[in-house]
Amino acid sequence: MLTGLSINNIVLIDQLHLDPLSGFTSLTGETGAGKSILLDALSLALGGKADLDVIRAQTDQASVVATFSLQNFQENHMLFELLKSHDIMHDDELLLKRTLHRTQKGKAFINDQPVSVALLKQVGEHLLHVHGQHDHLLNESLHKTLLDDFANATFSDFSDSVAATERAYHGWVLAHKALLEFDQTREKIRAQETFYAEVRSDLTALKLTYGEEDRLIEQRLGLQQLGKVISTVEQTLKSLETPTSWVTTLYGFQKNLERCDADSIQPLRNAVQALERAGIEITEAQSELRSLYDADRTAARDLELIDEQLHLIRSFARKYKTTSDGLCDLLNEAQKAEQSAADVELERRNLEKALSSALEQYNSMEFALFKKRGQAALQLAENVMAELPDLKLDRATFEVRVKQSNKPAADGGHFVSFWVSMNTGQECAPLAKTASGG
């Protein structure tokens, strides 16, 4: 029930406050007295369309505050579910406020809490019914609200069905949003996969390892240094082996001394051992020199391969703007991306299943609500038909039609419309197109 109306700077009104008493309140006055201004102001407080022309001349801001008592509302009224879903606190009173400003965006409040004008209007539709020549009955967008109010008062579990449908709808919204966001991310992943495929094509054959560039540089320097000393190595080997091998010569000296009973003479025994060690050392020296000599024979080819590998490493490092070790990291990422591609598709299938399950749950709740609205529609039509004879409309027919929607919505998305036939045998038509002004 409306218990208070405060108006500031609306059209001709500077300031006005009304305190309607309980029961029937009538506003009377001559044409032009301002009755419509009061109703227009009340409409603003209930979320009606705003026109800046209603702001009083020579002022910049206007406001309207409407106060409603909730004491006569049933505990399961849909209004309380609506307020709860938007975290709006209340006791037994609701205060709806609307402000307009010439140069700034207008504001709306419920119990001093900022809200959207759409929510203000939605709440207002539960608080006040306006009846007139072109009232709510001719506004098909409000037929569902009227039916739901009746259903809520008639069936104790109707509000539970509405709440279950809303929860299922929000579950579907979350699942749908998750799939959309995943697909957006997957598009980015696919764009990256093109890049990673190129990385794998470029780098896999290189068989890169961490620190490889430094090792190749070190090998290259070693081979270049070898080229500078190889002639000396070759000359030394020839000297050790021609005309007779030094190892063979030393071995002959050793054997000659052993025949002289070298074991009985300490200096001779020492000399034999020294010759043996010398032969071993010369053999090792020859082995090292031969390995250098053999390495030089393949050094040119090795240098060519090293230079080619260094060129590829440095070229790809410039291409991908990184270091040689950075190329190893990049290749690892590319290989992991290839492995995760299958995981991405599996995750999408799981999200699709979750969306399908959420839609199935919503469809179940929506259909249950549809049946309850259908039952309420039949009961409401029956009640209205019972009142028509007293209104001298005994030949009229009244129907409430409920149709399903193919799009999910928080309230089920059902289309509700009132249909009437004013005479027996006449086909029913929408009330908005049939009812006359009277």
Short mmCIF file of C-alpha atoms in Angstrom, two decimals:
data_model
loop_
_atom_site.label_atom_id
_atom_site.label_comp_id
_atom_site.label_asym_id
_atom_site.label_seq_id
_atom_site.Cartn_x
_atom_site.Cartn_y
_atom_site.Cartn_z
CA MET A 1 0.00 0.00 0.00
CA LEU A 2 1.19 3.52 -0.86
CA THR A 3 1.81 5.34 2.43
CA GLY A 4 3.73 8.42 1.29
CA LEU A 5 4.57 10.48 -1.79
CA SER A 6 7.10 13.32 -1.81
CA ILE A 7 7.57 15.45 -4.93
CA ASN A 8 10.24 18.08 -5.55
CA ASN A 9 10.53 20.34 -8.62
CA ILE A 10 8.18 18.38 -10.89
CA VAL A 11 6.45 20.59 -13.53
CA LEU A 12 4.58 23.18 -11.45
CA ILE A 13 5.18 21.57 -8.07
CA ASP A 14 7.91 23.05 -5.90
CA GLN A 15 7.52 20.74 -2.93
CA LEU A 16 4.66 18.46 -2.00
CA HIS A 17 4.18 15.59 0.42
CA LEU A 18 1.12 13.34 0.58
CA ASP A 19 0.31 10.82 3.31
CA PRO A 20 -2.56 8.66 1.97
CA LEU A 21 -4.64 7.11 4.73
CA SER A 22 -5.53 3.45 4.78
CA GLY A 23 -8.60 2.61 2.76
CA PHE A 24 -9.90 4.53 -0.21
CA THR A 25 -8.21 7.85 -1.13
CA SER A 26 -9.59 10.12 -3.85
CA LEU A 27 -7.84 13.03 -5.55
CA THR A 28 -10.29 15.46 -7.15
CA GLY A 29 -9.91 18.80 -8.86
CA GLU A 30 -10.73 20.82 -11.90
CA THR A 31 -9.05 20.26 -15.24
CA GLY A 32 -5.51 21.61 -15.03
CA ALA A 33 -5.37 21.41 -11.25
CA GLY A 34 -2.44 18.98 -11.40
CA LYS A 35 -3.96 15.53 -10.80
CA SER A 36 -2.06 14.07 -13.75
CA ILE A 37 1.18 15.60 -12.49
CA LEU A 38 0.83 13.60 -9.28
CA LEU A 39 0.27 10.38 -11.23
CA ASP A 40 3.16 11.16 -13.55
CA ALA A 41 5.41 11.79 -10.56
CA LEU A 42 4.31 8.52 -8.99
CA SER A 43 5.05 6.76 -12.29
CA LEU A 44 8.61 8.15 -12.20
CA ALA A 45 9.12 6.68 -8.72
CA LEU A 46 7.95 3.32 -10.07
CA GLY A 47 10.47 3.29 -12.91
CA GLY A 48 8.36 4.95 -15.58
CA LYS A 49 9.83 6.68 -18.62
CA ALA A 50 11.61 9.92 -17.70
CA ASP A 51 11.37 13.17 -19.63
CA LEU A 52 13.64 16.03 -18.59
CA ASP A 53 10.86 18.46 -19.50
CA VAL A 54 9.12 17.51 -16.24
CA ILE A 55 11.89 19.26 -14.25
CA ARG A 56 10.44 22.52 -12.97
CA ALA A 57 11.57 25.65 -14.81
CA GLN A 58 14.69 27.40 -13.49
CA THR A 59 15.77 24.31 -11.53
CA ASP A 60 18.34 21.66 -12.46
CA GLN A 61 17.15 18.67 -10.47
CA ALA A 62 13.87 16.97 -9.58
CA SER A 63 13.06 14.03 -7.33
CA VAL A 64 10.17 11.81 -6.34
CA VAL A 65 10.00 9.48 -3.33
CA ALA A 66 7.23 6.91 -2.91
CA THR A 67 6.87 4.92 0.32
CA PHE A 68 5.04 1.58 0.43
CA SER A 69 3.98 -0.64 3.31
CA LEU A 70 4.65 -4.37 2.92
CA GLN A 71 2.62 -5.50 5.94
CA ASN A 72 -0.20 -7.00 3.87
CA PHE A 73 2.11 -8.98 1.54
CA GLN A 74 2.26 -12.75 1.99
CA GLU A 75 5.63 -14.15 3.04
CA ASN A 76 6.02 -16.11 -0.21
CA HIS A 77 5.21 -13.13 -2.45
CA MET A 78 7.46 -12.95 -5.50
CA LEU A 79 8.45 -9.39 -4.56
CA PHE A 80 10.49 -10.70 -1.63
CA GLU A 81 12.33 -13.17 -3.88
CA LEU A 82 13.09 -10.29 -6.25
CA LEU A 83 14.45 -8.09 -3.47
CA LYS A 84 16.49 -10.95 -2.04
CA SER A 85 18.06 -11.77 -5.41
CA HIS A 86 19.38 -8.17 -5.57
CA ASP A 87 20.49 -8.05 -1.90
CA ILE A 88 18.02 -5.30 -1.01
CA MET A 89 17.33 -5.14 2.73
CA HIS A 90 13.84 -4.28 3.96
CA ASP A 91 11.56 -4.49 6.97
CA ASP A 92 7.89 -3.75 6.47
CA GLU A 93 8.49 -0.75 4.24
CA LEU A 94 9.99 0.05 0.86
CA LEU A 95 11.17 3.51 -0.18
CA LEU A 96 11.47 4.06 -3.94
CA LYS A 97 13.31 7.18 -5.06
CA ARG A 98 13.98 8.62 -8.51
CA THR A 99 16.08 11.70 -9.30
CA LEU A 100 16.37 13.57 -12.60
CA HIS A 101 19.05 16.10 -13.59
CA ARG A 102 19.27 18.30 -16.65
CA THR A 103 22.99 17.72 -17.30
CA GLN A 104 23.70 14.47 -15.47
CA LYS A 105 22.38 10.95 -15.58
CA GLY A 106 19.36 10.31 -13.39
CA LYS A 107 19.51 7.90 -10.47
CA ALA A 108 17.20 5.34 -8.88
CA PHE A 109 17.18 4.00 -5.31
CA ILE A 110 15.35 1.36 -3.29
CA ASN A 111 15.71 1.87 0.47
CA ASP A 112 18.61 4.25 -0.30
CA GLN A 113 20.43 1.50 -2.25
CA PRO A 114 21.35 2.47 -5.85
CA VAL A 115 19.54 0.30 -8.41
CA SER A 116 18.82 0.31 -12.13
CA VAL A 117 15.65 1.91 -13.46
CA ALA A 118 14.71 -1.50 -14.88
CA LEU A 119 14.78 -3.05 -11.39
CA LEU A 120 12.86 -0.08 -10.00
CA LYS A 121 10.17 -0.69 -12.59
CA GLN A 122 10.14 -4.42 -11.90
CA VAL A 123 9.66 -3.83 -8.18
CA GLY A 124 7.04 -1.15 -8.84
CA GLU A 125 4.93 -3.57 -10.84
CA HIS A 126 4.54 -5.69 -7.69
CA LEU A 127 3.65 -2.70 -5.51
CA LEU A 128 1.04 -0.84 -7.48
CA HIS A 129 -1.58 -1.56 -10.11
CA VAL A 130 -2.85 1.32 -12.21
CA HIS A 131 -6.29 0.86 -13.70
CA GLY A 132 -7.65 3.19 -16.33
CA GLN A 133 -8.73 3.52 -19.93
CA HIS A 134 -5.34 2.21 -21.11
CA ASP A 135 -4.24 0.44 -17.95
CA HIS A 136 -2.22 -2.71 -17.30
CA LEU A 137 -4.88 -5.00 -18.74
CA LEU A 138 -4.15 -3.65 -22.19
CA ASN A 139 -0.39 -3.92 -21.69
CA GLU A 140 0.46 -7.48 -22.72
CA SER A 141 3.94 -7.19 -21.24
CA LEU A 142 2.31 -7.10 -17.78
CA HIS A 143 -0.08 -10.01 -18.27
CA LYS A 144 2.54 -12.46 -17.03
CA THR A 145 3.06 -10.37 -13.89
CA LEU A 146 -0.67 -10.39 -13.19
CA LEU A 147 -0.89 -14.14 -13.78
CA ASP A 148 2.14 -14.80 -11.56
CA ASP A 149 0.70 -12.69 -8.76
CA PHE A 150 -2.49 -14.75 -8.97
CA ALA A 151 -0.56 -18.04 -9.15
CA ASN A 152 1.59 -17.05 -6.20
CA ALA A 153 -1.51 -16.34 -4.13
CA THR A 154 -3.23 -19.53 -5.29
CA PHE A 155 -0.49 -22.19 -5.29
CA SER A 156 1.87 -22.46 -2.33
CA ASP A 157 4.70 -23.98 -4.39
CA PHE A 158 4.56 -21.56 -7.33
CA SER A 159 7.30 -19.25 -6.04
CA ASP A 160 9.51 -22.30 -5.44
CA SER A 161 9.06 -23.31 -9.08
CA VAL A 162 9.92 -19.78 -10.23
CA ALA A 163 13.05 -19.77 -8.03
CA ALA A 164 14.10 -23.23 -9.28
CA THR A 165 13.73 -22.08 -12.89
CA GLU A 166 15.78 -18.97 -12.18
CA ARG A 167 18.54 -21.02 -10.54
CA ALA A 168 18.59 -23.44 -13.47
CA TYR A 169 18.70 -20.51 -15.88
CA HIS A 170 21.69 -18.98 -14.10
CA GLY A 171 23.38 -22.39 -14.16
CA TRP A 172 22.83 -22.52 -17.91
CA VAL A 173 24.14 -18.95 -18.29
CA LEU A 174 27.33 -19.85 -16.41
CA ALA A 175 27.85 -23.01 -18.49
CA HIS A 176 27.18 -21.09 -21.71
CA LYS A 177 29.55 -18.31 -20.66
CA ALA A 178 32.26 -20.85 -19.77
CA LEU A 179 32.01 -22.43 -23.23
CA LEU A 180 32.08 -19.05 -24.99
CA GLU A 181 35.12 -17.91 -23.01
CA PHE A 182 36.83 -21.24 -23.68
CA ASP A 183 36.19 -20.92 -27.41
CA GLN A 184 37.66 -17.41 -27.36
CA THR A 185 40.71 -18.76 -25.57
CA ARG A 186 40.87 -21.70 -27.97
CA GLU A 187 41.00 -19.33 -30.94
CA LYS A 188 44.04 -17.72 -29.36
CA ILE A 189 45.51 -21.19 -28.76
CA ARG A 190 44.91 -22.08 -32.41
CA ALA A 191 46.67 -18.91 -33.50
CA GLN A 192 49.57 -19.88 -31.22
CA GLU A 193 49.50 -23.43 -32.57
CA THR A 194 50.25 -22.11 -36.07
CA PHE A 195 53.25 -20.35 -34.58
CA TYR A 196 54.33 -23.41 -32.58
CA ALA A 197 54.00 -25.64 -35.65
CA GLU A 198 56.48 -23.38 -37.43
CA VAL A 199 58.79 -23.53 -34.41
CA ARG A 200 58.71 -27.34 -34.43
CA SER A 201 59.37 -27.36 -38.18
CA ASP A 202 62.36 -25.01 -37.79
CA LEU A 203 64.02 -26.36 -34.67
CA THR A 204 63.30 -30.09 -34.31
CA ALA A 205 65.88 -31.14 -36.92
CA LEU A 206 68.58 -29.02 -35.23
CA LYS A 207 68.47 -31.29 -32.18
CA LEU A 208 69.40 -28.35 -30.00
CA THR A 209 70.71 -28.77 -26.47
CA TYR A 210 71.31 -26.13 -23.84
CA GLY A 211 74.76 -24.52 -24.14
CA GLU A 212 75.27 -25.94 -27.64
CA GLU A 213 76.33 -22.64 -29.22
CA ASP A 214 79.17 -22.23 -26.69
CA ARG A 215 80.31 -25.82 -27.23
CA LEU A 216 80.34 -25.37 -31.02
CA ILE A 217 82.35 -22.16 -30.70
CA GLU A 218 84.84 -23.94 -28.47
CA GLN A 219 85.15 -26.83 -30.95
CA ARG A 220 85.56 -24.39 -33.81
CA LEU A 221 88.39 -22.58 -32.03
CA GLY A 222 90.05 -25.93 -31.29
CA LEU A 223 89.92 -26.99 -34.93
CA GLN A 224 91.25 -23.63 -36.07
CA GLN A 225 94.13 -23.90 -33.56
CA LEU A 226 94.87 -27.42 -34.79
CA GLY A 227 95.44 -26.13 -38.31
CA LYS A 228 98.22 -23.91 -37.02
CA VAL A 229 100.26 -26.75 -35.39
CA ILE A 230 99.50 -29.73 -37.61
CA SER A 231 102.72 -29.38 -39.65
CA THR A 232 104.83 -29.59 -36.46
CA VAL A 233 102.79 -32.59 -35.32
CA GLU A 234 103.40 -34.35 -38.63
CA GLN A 235 107.15 -33.62 -38.53
CA THR A 236 107.41 -34.88 -34.93
CA LEU A 237 105.64 -38.15 -35.81
CA LYS A 238 108.01 -38.75 -38.68
CA SER A 239 111.01 -38.08 -36.46
CA LEU A 240 109.75 -40.55 -33.88
CA GLU A 241 109.11 -43.25 -36.45
CA THR A 242 111.95 -42.90 -39.03
CA PRO A 243 114.31 -44.31 -39.92
CA THR A 244 113.61 -46.59 -36.93
CA SER A 245 110.93 -46.19 -34.31
CA TRP A 246 112.26 -44.71 -31.10
CA VAL A 247 110.16 -47.15 -29.14
CA THR A 248 111.84 -50.06 -30.92
CA THR A 249 115.29 -48.55 -30.31
CA LEU A 250 114.62 -48.03 -26.60
CA TYR A 251 113.24 -51.55 -26.32
CA GLY A 252 116.52 -52.88 -27.83
CA PHE A 253 118.57 -50.87 -25.31
CA GLN A 254 116.41 -52.27 -22.49
CA LYS A 255 116.89 -55.87 -23.58
CA ASN A 256 120.70 -55.46 -23.96
CA LEU A 257 120.99 -54.16 -20.39
CA GLU A 258 118.76 -56.94 -19.02
CA ARG A 259 121.20 -59.53 -20.50
CA CYS A 260 123.97 -58.01 -18.37
CA ASP A 261 122.29 -59.27 -15.19
CA ALA A 262 120.93 -55.80 -14.52
CA ASP A 263 119.04 -57.01 -11.47
CA SER A 264 122.26 -57.50 -9.53
CA ILE A 265 123.49 -53.98 -10.21
CA GLN A 266 121.19 -51.29 -8.89
CA PRO A 267 122.16 -48.52 -11.35
CA LEU A 268 121.57 -50.87 -14.30
CA ARG A 269 118.20 -51.94 -12.87
CA ASN A 270 117.25 -48.27 -12.57
CA ALA A 271 118.35 -47.64 -16.12
CA VAL A 272 116.24 -50.55 -17.45
CA GLN A 273 113.16 -49.25 -15.62
CA ALA A 274 113.75 -45.75 -16.93
CA LEU A 275 114.01 -47.05 -20.52
CA GLU A 276 110.73 -48.97 -20.02
CA ARG A 277 108.99 -45.86 -18.78
CA ALA A 278 110.42 -43.80 -21.62
CA GLY A 279 109.05 -46.29 -24.15
CA ILE A 280 105.60 -46.07 -22.59
CA GLU A 281 105.67 -42.26 -22.56
CA ILE A 282 106.80 -42.08 -26.18
CA THR A 283 104.03 -44.52 -27.16
CA GLU A 284 101.44 -42.30 -25.46
CA ALA A 285 102.91 -39.20 -27.09
CA GLN A 286 102.68 -40.87 -30.50
CA SER A 287 99.03 -41.83 -29.83
CA GLU A 288 98.09 -38.24 -28.94
CA LEU A 289 99.94 -36.85 -31.95
CA ARG A 290 98.30 -39.39 -34.29
CA SER A 291 94.83 -38.44 -32.96
CA LEU A 292 95.64 -34.80 -33.73
CA TYR A 293 96.90 -35.76 -37.16
CA ASP A 294 93.79 -37.85 -37.87
CA ALA A 295 91.54 -35.04 -36.57
CA ASP A 296 93.15 -32.61 -38.97
CA ARG A 297 92.26 -34.86 -41.89
CA THR A 298 88.50 -34.32 -41.09
CA ALA A 299 88.88 -30.82 -39.64
CA ALA A 300 87.79 -29.03 -42.80
CA ARG A 301 84.55 -31.04 -42.99
CA ASP A 302 83.97 -30.63 -39.24
CA LEU A 303 84.51 -26.88 -39.48
CA GLU A 304 82.00 -26.71 -42.32
CA LEU A 305 79.39 -28.61 -40.30
CA ILE A 306 80.02 -26.47 -37.21
CA ASP A 307 79.75 -23.25 -39.19
CA GLU A 308 76.51 -24.46 -40.79
CA GLN A 309 75.04 -25.38 -37.38
CA LEU A 310 76.09 -22.05 -35.85
CA HIS A 311 74.59 -20.20 -38.81
CA LEU A 312 71.23 -21.99 -38.38
CA ILE A 313 71.18 -21.43 -34.62
CA ARG A 314 71.94 -17.73 -34.98
CA SER A 315 69.48 -17.27 -37.85
CA PHE A 316 66.62 -18.80 -35.87
CA ALA A 317 67.67 -16.89 -32.77
CA ARG A 318 67.29 -13.66 -34.76
CA LYS A 319 64.00 -14.84 -36.26
CA TYR A 320 62.46 -15.59 -32.89
CA LYS A 321 64.28 -12.75 -31.10
CA THR A 322 65.92 -14.95 -28.49
CA THR A 323 69.17 -16.74 -27.60
CA SER A 324 70.28 -20.27 -28.48
CA ASP A 325 69.12 -21.50 -25.06
CA GLY A 326 65.93 -19.51 -25.63
CA LEU A 327 65.37 -21.60 -28.77
CA CYS A 328 65.51 -24.72 -26.59
CA ASP A 329 62.85 -23.23 -24.29
CA LEU A 330 60.72 -22.28 -27.30
CA LEU A 331 60.96 -25.76 -28.79
CA ASN A 332 59.93 -27.29 -25.45
CA GLU A 333 56.89 -24.98 -25.37
CA ALA A 334 55.99 -25.94 -28.94
CA GLN A 335 56.22 -29.65 -28.13
CA LYS A 336 54.06 -29.21 -25.01
CA ALA A 337 51.53 -27.23 -27.07
CA GLU A 338 51.29 -30.12 -29.52
CA GLN A 339 50.61 -32.50 -26.64
CA SER A 340 48.04 -30.20 -25.03
CA ALA A 341 46.04 -29.78 -28.26
CA ALA A 342 44.29 -33.08 -27.55
CA ASP A 343 43.66 -31.99 -23.96
CA VAL A 344 42.03 -28.78 -25.23
CA GLU A 345 39.56 -30.71 -27.36
CA LEU A 346 38.77 -33.00 -24.44
CA GLU A 347 38.12 -30.00 -22.20
CA ARG A 348 35.76 -28.51 -24.76
CA ARG A 349 33.80 -31.74 -24.96
CA ASN A 350 33.47 -31.67 -21.18
CA LEU A 351 32.21 -28.08 -21.30
CA GLU A 352 29.72 -29.04 -24.01
CA LYS A 353 28.47 -31.85 -21.79
CA ALA A 354 28.15 -29.42 -18.86
CA LEU A 355 26.18 -26.99 -21.04
CA SER A 356 23.92 -29.76 -22.30
CA SER A 357 23.32 -30.93 -18.73
CA ALA A 358 22.57 -27.36 -17.59
CA LEU A 359 20.14 -26.88 -20.48
CA GLU A 360 18.44 -30.18 -19.70
CA GLN A 361 18.05 -29.09 -16.07
CA TYR A 362 16.68 -25.72 -17.17
CA ASN A 363 14.23 -27.33 -19.61
CA SER A 364 12.96 -29.57 -16.83
CA MET A 365 12.42 -26.65 -14.43
CA GLU A 366 10.98 -24.45 -17.20
CA PHE A 367 8.47 -27.11 -18.23
CA ALA A 368 7.37 -27.63 -14.62
CA LEU A 369 6.84 -23.86 -14.33
CA PHE A 370 5.02 -23.82 -17.66
CA LYS A 371 2.57 -26.43 -16.39
CA LYS A 372 1.99 -24.46 -13.18
CA ARG A 373 1.39 -21.27 -15.15
CA GLY A 374 -1.01 -23.22 -17.34
CA GLN A 375 -2.92 -24.43 -14.27
CA ALA A 376 -3.00 -20.88 -12.90
CA ALA A 377 -4.18 -19.58 -16.27
CA LEU A 378 -7.16 -21.96 -16.26
CA GLN A 379 -8.03 -21.04 -12.67
CA LEU A 380 -7.72 -17.30 -13.32
CA ALA A 381 -9.89 -17.55 -16.44
CA GLU A 382 -12.48 -19.52 -14.48
CA ASN A 383 -12.52 -16.90 -11.71
CA VAL A 384 -12.86 -14.04 -14.20
CA MET A 385 -15.63 -15.83 -16.09
CA ALA A 386 -17.53 -16.18 -12.81
CA GLU A 387 -17.51 -12.39 -12.41
CA LEU A 388 -18.60 -11.51 -15.97
CA PRO A 389 -22.38 -12.02 -15.55
CA ASP A 390 -22.48 -9.39 -12.80
CA LEU A 391 -20.81 -7.00 -15.26
CA LYS A 392 -23.55 -7.68 -17.86
CA LEU A 393 -21.01 -9.66 -19.90
CA ASP A 394 -22.67 -13.05 -19.61
CA ARG A 395 -22.06 -13.79 -23.30
CA ALA A 396 -18.36 -12.93 -23.08
CA THR A 397 -15.51 -15.44 -22.88
CA PHE A 398 -12.19 -14.80 -21.15
CA GLU A 399 -9.04 -16.90 -21.67
CA VAL A 400 -5.46 -16.74 -20.40
CA ARG A 401 -3.06 -18.22 -22.90
CA VAL A 402 0.48 -19.29 -22.04
CA LYS A 403 3.07 -20.13 -24.71
CA GLN A 404 6.60 -21.43 -24.32
CA SER A 405 9.65 -19.64 -25.68
CA ASN A 406 12.57 -21.26 -27.51
CA LYS A 407 15.05 -19.07 -25.64
CA PRO A 408 16.05 -19.66 -22.00
CA ALA A 409 15.09 -16.88 -19.57
CA ALA A 410 15.23 -16.41 -15.82
CA ASP A 411 11.45 -16.49 -15.53
CA GLY A 412 10.97 -19.24 -18.12
CA GLY A 413 10.44 -16.78 -20.97
CA HIS A 414 6.77 -17.72 -21.29
CA PHE A 415 4.43 -15.49 -23.26
CA VAL A 416 1.21 -14.73 -21.37
CA SER A 417 -1.72 -12.93 -22.95
CA PHE A 418 -5.36 -12.32 -22.11
CA TRP A 419 -7.89 -13.17 -24.83
CA VAL A 420 -11.58 -12.29 -24.93
CA SER A 421 -14.69 -12.83 -27.00
CA MET A 422 -17.55 -10.44 -26.29
CA ASN A 423 -20.32 -12.49 -27.89
CA THR A 424 -21.28 -16.15 -28.18
CA GLY A 425 -19.81 -17.74 -31.27
CA GLN A 426 -17.26 -14.99 -31.76
CA GLU A 427 -13.64 -16.13 -31.87
CA CYS A 428 -11.40 -14.97 -29.05
CA ALA A 429 -8.88 -12.24 -29.80
CA PRO A 430 -6.14 -10.50 -27.75
CA LEU A 431 -7.64 -8.23 -25.09
CA ALA A 432 -5.43 -5.33 -26.18
CA LYS A 433 -7.03 -5.45 -29.67
CA THR A 434 -10.59 -6.20 -28.55
CA ALA A 435 -11.30 -4.06 -25.50
CA SER A 436 -12.81 -0.66 -26.16
CA GLY A 437 -12.03 2.49 -24.24
CA GLY A 438 -15.10 2.08 -22.08
#
